[in-house]
Short mmCIF file of C-alpha atoms in Angstrom, two decimals:
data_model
loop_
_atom_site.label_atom_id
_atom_site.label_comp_id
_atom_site.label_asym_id
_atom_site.label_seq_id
_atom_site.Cartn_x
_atom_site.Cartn_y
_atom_site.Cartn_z
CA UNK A 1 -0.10 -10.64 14.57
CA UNK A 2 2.02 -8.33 12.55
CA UNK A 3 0.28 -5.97 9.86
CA UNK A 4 3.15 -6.45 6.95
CA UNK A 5 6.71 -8.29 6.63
CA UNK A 6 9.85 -7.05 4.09
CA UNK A 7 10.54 -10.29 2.26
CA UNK A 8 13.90 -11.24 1.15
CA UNK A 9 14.29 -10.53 -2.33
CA UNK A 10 17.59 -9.02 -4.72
CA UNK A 11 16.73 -5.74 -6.25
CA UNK A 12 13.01 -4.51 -5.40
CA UNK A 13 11.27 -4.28 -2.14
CA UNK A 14 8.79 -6.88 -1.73
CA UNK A 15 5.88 -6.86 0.96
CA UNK A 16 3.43 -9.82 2.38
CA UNK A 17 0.38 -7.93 4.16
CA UNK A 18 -1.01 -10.22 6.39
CA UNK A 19 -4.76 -9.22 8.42
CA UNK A 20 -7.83 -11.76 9.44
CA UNK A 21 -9.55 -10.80 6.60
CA UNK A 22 -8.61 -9.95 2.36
CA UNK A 23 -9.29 -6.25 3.57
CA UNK A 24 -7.43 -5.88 6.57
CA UNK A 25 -4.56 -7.78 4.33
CA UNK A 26 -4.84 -5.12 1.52
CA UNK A 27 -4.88 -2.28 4.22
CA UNK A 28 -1.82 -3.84 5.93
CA UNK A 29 0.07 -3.98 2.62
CA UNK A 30 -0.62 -0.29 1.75
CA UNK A 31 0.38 1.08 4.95
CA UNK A 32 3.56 -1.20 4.60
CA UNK A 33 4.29 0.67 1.39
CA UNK A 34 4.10 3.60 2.89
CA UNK A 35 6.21 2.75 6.28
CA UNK A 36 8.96 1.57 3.59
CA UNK A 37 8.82 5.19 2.23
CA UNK A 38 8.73 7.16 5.43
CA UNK A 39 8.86 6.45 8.99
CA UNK A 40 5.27 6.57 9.93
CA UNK A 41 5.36 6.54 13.77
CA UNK A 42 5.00 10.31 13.74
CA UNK A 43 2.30 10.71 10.82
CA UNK A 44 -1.47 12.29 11.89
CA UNK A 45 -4.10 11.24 9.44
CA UNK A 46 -5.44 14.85 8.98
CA UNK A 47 -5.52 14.91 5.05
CA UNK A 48 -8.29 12.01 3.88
CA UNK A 49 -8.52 10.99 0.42
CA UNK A 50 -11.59 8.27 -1.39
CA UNK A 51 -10.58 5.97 -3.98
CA UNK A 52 -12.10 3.20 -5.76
CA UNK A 53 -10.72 1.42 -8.19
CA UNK A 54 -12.03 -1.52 -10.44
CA UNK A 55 -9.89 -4.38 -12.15
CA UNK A 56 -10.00 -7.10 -14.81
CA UNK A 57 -9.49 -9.47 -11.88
CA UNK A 58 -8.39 -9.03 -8.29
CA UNK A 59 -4.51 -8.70 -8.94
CA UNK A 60 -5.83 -5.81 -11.50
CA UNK A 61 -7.61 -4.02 -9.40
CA UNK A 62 -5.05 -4.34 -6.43
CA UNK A 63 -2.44 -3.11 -8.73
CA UNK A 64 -4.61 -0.11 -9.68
CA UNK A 65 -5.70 0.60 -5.67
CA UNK A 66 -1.15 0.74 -4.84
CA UNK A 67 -0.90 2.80 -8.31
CA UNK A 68 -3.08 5.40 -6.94
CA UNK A 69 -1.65 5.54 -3.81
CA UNK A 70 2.12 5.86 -4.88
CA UNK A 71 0.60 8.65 -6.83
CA UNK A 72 -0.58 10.83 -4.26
CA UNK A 73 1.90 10.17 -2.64
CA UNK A 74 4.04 11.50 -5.41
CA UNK A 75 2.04 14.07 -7.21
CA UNK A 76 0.09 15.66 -3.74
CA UNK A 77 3.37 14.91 -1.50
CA UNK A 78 1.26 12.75 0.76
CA UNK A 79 1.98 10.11 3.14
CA UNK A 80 -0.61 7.76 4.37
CA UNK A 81 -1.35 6.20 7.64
CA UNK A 82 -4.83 4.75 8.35
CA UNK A 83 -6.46 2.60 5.47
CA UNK A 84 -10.12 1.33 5.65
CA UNK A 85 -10.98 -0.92 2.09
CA UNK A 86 -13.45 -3.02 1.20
CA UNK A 87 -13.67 -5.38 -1.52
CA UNK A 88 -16.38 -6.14 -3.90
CA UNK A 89 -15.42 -8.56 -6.50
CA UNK A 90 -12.94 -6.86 -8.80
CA UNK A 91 -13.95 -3.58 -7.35
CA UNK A 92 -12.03 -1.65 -3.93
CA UNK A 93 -13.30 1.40 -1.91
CA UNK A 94 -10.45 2.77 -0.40
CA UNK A 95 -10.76 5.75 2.36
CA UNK A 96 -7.19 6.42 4.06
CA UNK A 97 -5.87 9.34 5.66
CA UNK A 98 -2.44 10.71 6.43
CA UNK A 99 -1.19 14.28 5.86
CA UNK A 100 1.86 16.34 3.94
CA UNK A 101 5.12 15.41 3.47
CA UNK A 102 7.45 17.57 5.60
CA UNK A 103 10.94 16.54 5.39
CA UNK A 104 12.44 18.38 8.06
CA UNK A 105 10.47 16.09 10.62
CA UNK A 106 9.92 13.45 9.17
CA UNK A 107 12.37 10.50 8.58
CA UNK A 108 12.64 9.70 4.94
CA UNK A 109 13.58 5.71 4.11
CA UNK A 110 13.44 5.35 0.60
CA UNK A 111 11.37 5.29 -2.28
CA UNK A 112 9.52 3.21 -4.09
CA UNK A 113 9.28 4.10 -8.14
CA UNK A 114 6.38 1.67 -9.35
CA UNK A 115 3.73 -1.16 -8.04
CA UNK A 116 4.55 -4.77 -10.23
CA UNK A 117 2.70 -7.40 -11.19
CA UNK A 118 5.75 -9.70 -10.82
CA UNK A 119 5.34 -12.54 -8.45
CA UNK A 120 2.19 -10.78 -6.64
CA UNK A 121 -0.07 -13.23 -5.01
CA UNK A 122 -3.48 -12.89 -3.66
CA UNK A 123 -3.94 -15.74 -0.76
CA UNK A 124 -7.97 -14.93 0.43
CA UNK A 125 -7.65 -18.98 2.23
CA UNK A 126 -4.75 -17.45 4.57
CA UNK A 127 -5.54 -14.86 4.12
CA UNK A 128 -2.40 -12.63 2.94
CA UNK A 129 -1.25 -10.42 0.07
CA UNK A 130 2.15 -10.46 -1.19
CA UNK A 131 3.33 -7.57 -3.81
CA UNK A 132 6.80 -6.91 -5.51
CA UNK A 133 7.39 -2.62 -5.56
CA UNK A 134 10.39 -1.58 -7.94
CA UNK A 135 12.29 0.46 -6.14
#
């Protein structure tokens, strides 16, 4: 099974994260985020960061978890590898690891400006997560 695919879609970048569980679905998604960013074949996960977030619902709180991440990755020049989350109701634990962004190694792919709410869908039956990034 693969972890994420790049849907077809005009002007943004839009990602379905697909696992065997709502976890492994949200991990898949975040590391596809990243991989859109940055070539992670050749990333160590040697910097570890812990972050929970909470929502109104589950598409607030999965908006929040992607928010945080594109900021480390922006404002601590971090790029992420390994995700472990867990889910507990409108709540997310998320521990993931990666390590600094060095741009004479590693191969940069684009960038991605802000998470969306726009056409994001939460699919636990599936399961899968899909999520529309303005790029």
């Amino acid at each position: 099974m693969k972890r994420y695919e790049v849907l077809d879609h005009t002007a943004d970048l839009m990602i379905r994260g697909y696992g065997s569980t709502l976890e492994e679905c949200y991990a898949n998604l975040a590391y596809g985020m990243f991989d859109q960013t940055v070539d992670l074949s050749g990333i160590e996960p040697v910097e570890t960061r812990h972050i929970e977030v909470e929502g109104e619902d589950a598409e607030d709180a999965l908006y929040s978890l992607l928010a945080e991440l594109l900021f480390i990755e922006d404002y601590d020049n971090i790029i992420m590898c390994q995700f472990s989350i867990s889910i507990d109701d409108d709540r997310i634990v998320c521990d993931c690891a990666g390590e600094k962004l060095d741009r004479s190694r590693m191969h940069i792919k684009g960038e991605i400006k802000a998470v969306t709410y726009h056409m994001m869908r939460i699919d636990p039956e599936k399961p899968e997560v899909t999520v529309l990034f303005d790029v």
